[in-house]
């Protein structure tokens, strides 16, 4: 009897305690903790505080609460009205005004908090769930690709833990658009002019076709928007969010693919029917990170490792770690010297531009093209890939990702696949014979819109296994396609019954087509196997917008790259170095580099200047923990040693990657080749040893200087600052042009070069006189043609061709010294003036070395 009473009492006690806990969980604030912050969630289900445990700084804007989880139906948010927390299983129950109830699993994981949607019942027509948007006081750096916001002290971000949880709010096509927004990273250093205000938006430049023209504002406060994972909110700071869609529902979206969403341009938005795929928002999971910005990337890596996200490594280092950043070679022309050059430069990655662009074709995977040589028989890709692998070089081709071209793809012609991506679908209203030239359909949908990015008017229908070109559709019944061309691309004209389905295909910007989500998996596997069989462990995916055409946004990218890497690994591949035309949240984990653009549009190592595109991409990438890029920078035969070294110095200083454009012709015509190669290898050796401290990198970033690096031993390096003073557009006149120089370093032998330019192709300078501060003169009584140099270095003087190769020695008397402090050099025509000829004087000085 006593035992029974004790048991009953114990039961009642436990039940009472649980009841108290349950009631308390409904009434009290819910707190979630990481090592660095405490997140507080109020009884309505809103984040009310994000407080730094160390500084006690509040990162939740005053009066600006954020729903932990929002529902999304149509184009409207549904916010929670109450929340309860079960302390035993760490689950939050959220109630919504539409009657839906969500259950969210919470887990405190040290560096981050993991949230996972377990259920939503009843759904009541909900299309998407949204994590956030979460409001923050942070606004200095907006990482719109990854969904992270940062200032000098702190970083807050949200990382998707499954493929169907993607960046940003729900949109048609689940992508963002490129545009400029006004945001000064430093209001003191970069104050806004009176006509601009924070958060103001502008369209990208140009016509929407020329990708160089996209970038049109050099001012630092013009920021390029590239993603929608994070957004500047001038009123209080910023927001970050992710969403997950019920993709089992068919959608009709209006989307331009790229680059912006303005009607009237070549890439105006079009309506697109998006077929369903088997992906739901139940199980959607995210990691919330909030930590000091100095360890932001390291914290992300911990999340990646703990949650089993993709973690590609190169030589044992995560590809996102700045220690892993390396340049690659973009190779042009015959391949005789490629391996030799790569070894001399200590570069291990090669993108073969000399082979040309590769388009996938299941029936002709290797095409009929070969690797060319000047002094050897051509090779096939698998044979050459094996040779490159044997030499320790990561080698690959410039591909057009999933661009399926009619003249070069067996899934398009002569028998088109039933898994080509579509834009619209309808049915025919009459039987159709193989000879009919009139097709009527049940509705006109949006068939009147032309297809194709850049306005190429690719309008192609598919019915059965036949492709048909058309141009327009009648506005009234019977809805009839206009200007038909049946049996397009050699497909077979067929006969079809009333009610048969006819679709409009989604075109790519090169008048080809793209796979749907099902066929995309096949092409991901195609590339994974193709790479391993070809001995390749590098690939450039140009045309990455082919993962946007399906209308599934970041989910499409994640599916493509996951299948690619899985197949590559199953076929024996190890590290796959991926380059591509863009980085989005969907391929962030997989991309090693994104060396888009090139030349002076990105960075000019000769003039030490960032181009507009380089400035914009630097901000976009760095904000989302990606390396800045110089794109493809071609080595020029007329580069000096300091020009080539500056490319390395600035890339290391800015943690930037790039491709060094090389060809045998350019290299062998460069008289500084040996010195450049020796110095370049020294820079790469030092980079690999990670000897550049943060302070030294800050020095290397300085655009007022170039740098010279000397390697004295395996781990012994000396760094020298180089100051170049350039005097462009000096008139070729008998009257002296005075160029004032201030040498901040010790006195040293004069190092200068004069280059002649002319508005006439055959123009020339008929002799040049150089007058020095002490009154001494040097007369060069020779014809110096357009592009040629006079070079004075190490107390020798000579005329050089346009590649700086010596062609004539100039006798000199005595030594020429650049004194410390101010001095002047005068240049003038030796005989007669010529208004069509100009001169540029370049004076270089080298400072004291610093042992690294």
PDB file of C-alpha atoms in Angstrom, residues 227-369:
ATOM      1  CA  UNK A 227      22.369  37.710 -55.008  1.00  0.00           C
ATOM      2  CA  UNK A 228      19.450  38.055 -52.610  1.00  0.00           C
ATOM      3  CA  UNK A 229      20.629  36.167 -49.530  1.00  0.00           C
ATOM      4  CA  UNK A 230      21.316  39.471 -47.781  1.00  0.00           C
ATOM      5  CA  UNK A 231      19.963  42.955 -48.377  1.00  0.00           C
ATOM      6  CA  UNK A 232      20.911  46.443 -47.247  1.00  0.00           C
ATOM      7  CA  UNK A 233      18.181  48.095 -45.171  1.00  0.00           C
ATOM      8  CA  UNK A 234      19.219  51.739 -44.668  1.00  0.00           C
ATOM      9  CA  UNK A 235      16.605  52.334 -41.969  1.00  0.00           C
ATOM     10  CA  UNK A 236      18.226  49.885 -39.560  1.00  0.00           C
ATOM     11  CA  UNK A 237      21.019  47.819 -41.156  1.00  0.00           C
ATOM     12  CA  UNK A 238      20.318  44.680 -43.165  1.00  0.00           C
ATOM     13  CA  UNK A 239      18.332  41.474 -43.519  1.00  0.00           C
ATOM     14  CA  UNK A 240      19.308  37.906 -44.317  1.00  0.00           C
ATOM     15  CA  UNK A 241      16.994  35.042 -45.201  1.00  0.00           C
ATOM     16  CA  UNK A 242      16.582  31.699 -46.918  1.00  0.00           C
ATOM     17  CA  UNK A 243      13.521  29.892 -48.151  1.00  0.00           C
ATOM     18  CA  UNK A 244      12.366  26.436 -49.137  1.00  0.00           C
ATOM     19  CA  UNK A 245       9.716  25.777 -51.790  1.00  0.00           C
ATOM     20  CA  UNK A 246       7.178  23.029 -52.336  1.00  0.00           C
ATOM     21  CA  UNK A 247       8.530  22.248 -55.803  1.00  0.00           C
ATOM     22  CA  UNK A 248       5.957  19.530 -56.365  1.00  0.00           C
ATOM     23  CA  UNK A 249       3.643  22.301 -57.559  1.00  0.00           C
ATOM     24  CA  UNK A 250       3.798  23.496 -61.162  1.00  0.00           C
ATOM     25  CA  UNK A 251       4.611  27.203 -61.422  1.00  0.00           C
ATOM     26  CA  UNK A 252       4.139  29.955 -63.980  1.00  0.00           C
ATOM     27  CA  UNK A 253       6.912  32.484 -63.451  1.00  0.00           C
ATOM     28  CA  UNK A 254       8.022  35.661 -65.172  1.00  0.00           C
ATOM     29  CA  UNK A 255      11.758  35.785 -65.350  1.00  0.00           C
ATOM     30  CA  UNK A 256      14.505  37.229 -67.580  1.00  0.00           C
ATOM     31  CA  UNK A 257      17.235  34.684 -66.654  1.00  0.00           C
ATOM     32  CA  UNK A 258      19.956  37.369 -66.616  1.00  0.00           C
ATOM     33  CA  UNK A 259      21.050  40.028 -65.942  1.00  0.00           C
ATOM     34  CA  UNK A 260      18.269  42.376 -64.794  1.00  0.00           C
ATOM     35  CA  UNK A 261      14.500  42.585 -64.809  1.00  0.00           C
ATOM     36  CA  UNK A 262      13.824  45.657 -66.926  1.00  0.00           C
ATOM     37  CA  UNK A 263      11.352  45.528 -69.760  1.00  0.00           C
ATOM     38  CA  UNK A 264      12.419  47.034 -73.034  1.00  0.00           C
ATOM     39  CA  UNK A 265      15.980  45.727 -72.981  1.00  0.00           C
ATOM     40  CA  UNK A 266      17.227  42.790 -75.011  1.00  0.00           C
ATOM     41  CA  UNK A 267      16.718  40.534 -72.039  1.00  0.00           C
ATOM     42  CA  UNK A 268      13.198  41.514 -70.997  1.00  0.00           C
ATOM     43  CA  UNK A 269      11.425  39.078 -68.666  1.00  0.00           C
ATOM     44  CA  UNK A 270       9.377  36.264 -70.176  1.00  0.00           C
ATOM     45  CA  UNK A 271       6.730  33.950 -68.788  1.00  0.00           C
ATOM     46  CA  UNK A 272       7.859  30.400 -68.188  1.00  0.00           C
ATOM     47  CA  UNK A 273       6.033  27.269 -67.118  1.00  0.00           C
ATOM     48  CA  UNK A 274       8.087  25.401 -64.513  1.00  0.00           C
ATOM     49  CA  UNK A 275       7.229  21.685 -64.251  1.00  0.00           C
ATOM     50  CA  UNK A 276       7.200  20.121 -60.771  1.00  0.00           C
ATOM     51  CA  UNK A 277      10.047  18.155 -59.215  1.00  0.00           C
ATOM     52  CA  UNK A 278      10.040  15.914 -56.147  1.00  0.00           C
ATOM     53  CA  UNK A 279      11.254  18.397 -53.528  1.00  0.00           C
ATOM     54  CA  UNK A 280       9.309  19.716 -50.538  1.00  0.00           C
ATOM     55  CA  UNK A 281       9.990  22.207 -47.772  1.00  0.00           C
ATOM     56  CA  UNK A 282       9.468  19.724 -44.931  1.00  0.00           C
ATOM     57  CA  UNK A 283      12.965  18.923 -43.656  1.00  0.00           C
ATOM     58  CA  UNK A 284      14.290  22.342 -44.612  1.00  0.00           C
ATOM     59  CA  UNK A 285      17.230  23.125 -42.359  1.00  0.00           C
ATOM     60  CA  UNK A 286      19.544  26.069 -41.739  1.00  0.00           C
ATOM     61  CA  UNK A 287      22.500  27.007 -39.584  1.00  0.00           C
ATOM     62  CA  UNK A 288      22.509  30.438 -37.959  1.00  0.00           C
ATOM     63  CA  UNK A 289      26.020  31.727 -37.379  1.00  0.00           C
ATOM     64  CA  UNK A 290      26.868  34.814 -35.359  1.00  0.00           C
ATOM     65  CA  UNK A 291      30.517  35.348 -34.510  1.00  0.00           C
ATOM     66  CA  UNK A 292      33.449  37.744 -34.734  1.00  0.00           C
ATOM     67  CA  UNK A 293      34.079  38.504 -38.405  1.00  0.00           C
ATOM     68  CA  UNK A 294      37.719  37.508 -38.005  1.00  0.00           C
ATOM     69  CA  UNK A 295      36.625  33.890 -37.581  1.00  0.00           C
ATOM     70  CA  UNK A 296      33.586  34.022 -39.873  1.00  0.00           C
ATOM     71  CA  UNK A 297      35.065  31.813 -42.580  1.00  0.00           C
ATOM     72  CA  UNK A 298      36.482  29.392 -40.026  1.00  0.00           C
ATOM     73  CA  UNK A 299      33.048  29.147 -38.400  1.00  0.00           C
ATOM     74  CA  UNK A 300      31.456  28.406 -41.764  1.00  0.00           C
ATOM     75  CA  UNK A 301      33.981  25.627 -42.298  1.00  0.00           C
ATOM     76  CA  UNK A 302      33.029  24.103 -38.943  1.00  0.00           C
ATOM     77  CA  UNK A 303      29.382  24.117 -40.018  1.00  0.00           C
ATOM     78  CA  UNK A 304      30.312  22.567 -43.357  1.00  0.00           C
ATOM     79  CA  UNK A 305      32.265  19.777 -41.695  1.00  0.00           C
ATOM     80  CA  UNK A 306      29.763  19.050 -38.931  1.00  0.00           C
ATOM     81  CA  UNK A 307      26.754  19.076 -41.263  1.00  0.00           C
ATOM     82  CA  UNK A 308      28.353  17.065 -44.062  1.00  0.00           C
ATOM     83  CA  UNK A 309      28.191  19.844 -46.650  1.00  0.00           C
ATOM     84  CA  UNK A 310      30.559  19.790 -49.652  1.00  0.00           C
ATOM     85  CA  UNK A 311      34.139  20.440 -48.508  1.00  0.00           C
ATOM     86  CA  UNK A 312      36.435  20.205 -51.574  1.00  0.00           C
ATOM     87  CA  UNK A 313      40.106  20.327 -50.665  1.00  0.00           C
ATOM     88  CA  UNK A 314      43.253  21.137 -52.614  1.00  0.00           C
ATOM     89  CA  UNK A 315      46.509  19.755 -51.250  1.00  0.00           C
ATOM     90  CA  UNK A 316      44.791  19.226 -47.894  1.00  0.00           C
ATOM     91  CA  UNK A 317      43.308  22.730 -47.673  1.00  0.00           C
ATOM     92  CA  UNK A 318      39.663  23.732 -47.990  1.00  0.00           C
ATOM     93  CA  UNK A 319      39.226  25.601 -51.268  1.00  0.00           C
ATOM     94  CA  UNK A 320      37.624  28.566 -49.443  1.00  0.00           C
ATOM     95  CA  UNK A 321      40.690  29.029 -47.220  1.00  0.00           C
ATOM     96  CA  UNK A 322      42.785  31.946 -48.555  1.00  0.00           C
ATOM     97  CA  UNK A 323      45.847  29.738 -48.079  1.00  0.00           C
ATOM     98  CA  UNK A 324      44.526  27.658 -50.990  1.00  0.00           C
ATOM     99  CA  UNK A 325      44.163  30.574 -53.419  1.00  0.00           C
ATOM    100  CA  UNK A 326      46.331  30.081 -56.492  1.00  0.00           C
ATOM    101  CA  UNK A 327      46.511  31.492 -60.028  1.00  0.00           C
ATOM    102  CA  UNK A 328      45.921  29.285 -63.058  1.00  0.00           C
ATOM    103  CA  UNK A 329      47.061  29.463 -66.668  1.00  0.00           C
ATOM    104  CA  UNK A 330      44.732  30.295 -69.536  1.00  0.00           C
ATOM    105  CA  UNK A 331      46.548  28.734 -72.479  1.00  0.00           C
ATOM    106  CA  UNK A 332      46.289  29.836 -76.110  1.00  0.00           C
ATOM    107  CA  UNK A 333      47.705  28.296 -79.293  1.00  0.00           C
ATOM    108  CA  UNK A 334      50.017  25.325 -79.818  1.00  0.00           C
ATOM    109  CA  UNK A 335      50.893  23.304 -76.728  1.00  0.00           C
ATOM    110  CA  UNK A 336      54.619  22.517 -77.169  1.00  0.00           C
ATOM    111  CA  UNK A 337      55.806  24.605 -74.190  1.00  0.00           C
ATOM    112  CA  UNK A 338      52.771  24.488 -71.892  1.00  0.00           C
ATOM    113  CA  UNK A 339      54.126  21.891 -69.466  1.00  0.00           C
ATOM    114  CA  UNK A 340      57.556  23.540 -69.371  1.00  0.00           C
ATOM    115  CA  UNK A 341      56.128  26.972 -68.695  1.00  0.00           C
ATOM    116  CA  UNK A 342      53.802  25.685 -65.990  1.00  0.00           C
ATOM    117  CA  UNK A 343      56.691  24.021 -64.158  1.00  0.00           C
ATOM    118  CA  UNK A 344      58.895  27.094 -64.438  1.00  0.00           C
ATOM    119  CA  UNK A 345      56.125  29.323 -63.076  1.00  0.00           C
ATOM    120  CA  UNK A 346      55.079  26.814 -60.373  1.00  0.00           C
ATOM    121  CA  UNK A 347      51.440  26.958 -61.564  1.00  0.00           C
ATOM    122  CA  UNK A 348      49.491  23.712 -61.312  1.00  0.00           C
ATOM    123  CA  UNK A 349      46.166  24.579 -62.966  1.00  0.00           C
ATOM    124  CA  UNK A 350      45.551  25.060 -66.696  1.00  0.00           C
ATOM    125  CA  UNK A 351      42.427  26.083 -68.568  1.00  0.00           C
ATOM    126  CA  UNK A 352      42.971  25.222 -72.218  1.00  0.00           C
ATOM    127  CA  UNK A 353      41.683  28.116 -74.309  1.00  0.00           C
ATOM    128  CA  UNK A 354      43.818  26.934 -77.227  1.00  0.00           C
ATOM    129  CA  UNK A 355      41.572  23.912 -77.728  1.00  0.00           C
ATOM    130  CA  UNK A 356      38.463  26.087 -78.021  1.00  0.00           C
ATOM    131  CA  UNK A 357      35.029  25.962 -76.398  1.00  0.00           C
ATOM    132  CA  UNK A 358      33.557  22.569 -75.580  1.00  0.00           C
ATOM    133  CA  UNK A 359      29.841  21.808 -75.984  1.00  0.00           C
ATOM    134  CA  UNK A 360      28.581  18.495 -74.537  1.00  0.00           C
ATOM    135  CA  UNK A 361      27.393  15.861 -76.993  1.00  0.00           C
ATOM    136  CA  UNK A 362      26.670  12.287 -75.827  1.00  0.00           C
ATOM    137  CA  UNK A 363      27.198  10.889 -79.346  1.00  0.00           C
ATOM    138  CA  UNK A 364      30.566  12.590 -79.868  1.00  0.00           C
ATOM    139  CA  UNK A 365      32.056  13.206 -76.449  1.00  0.00           C
ATOM    140  CA  UNK A 366      35.602  13.971 -77.586  1.00  0.00           C
ATOM    141  CA  UNK A 367      34.723  15.675 -80.905  1.00  0.00           C
ATOM    142  CA  UNK A 368      37.092  15.563 -83.835  1.00  0.00           C
ATOM    143  CA  UNK A 369      39.415  18.255 -82.529  1.00  0.00           C
TER     144      UNK A 369
END
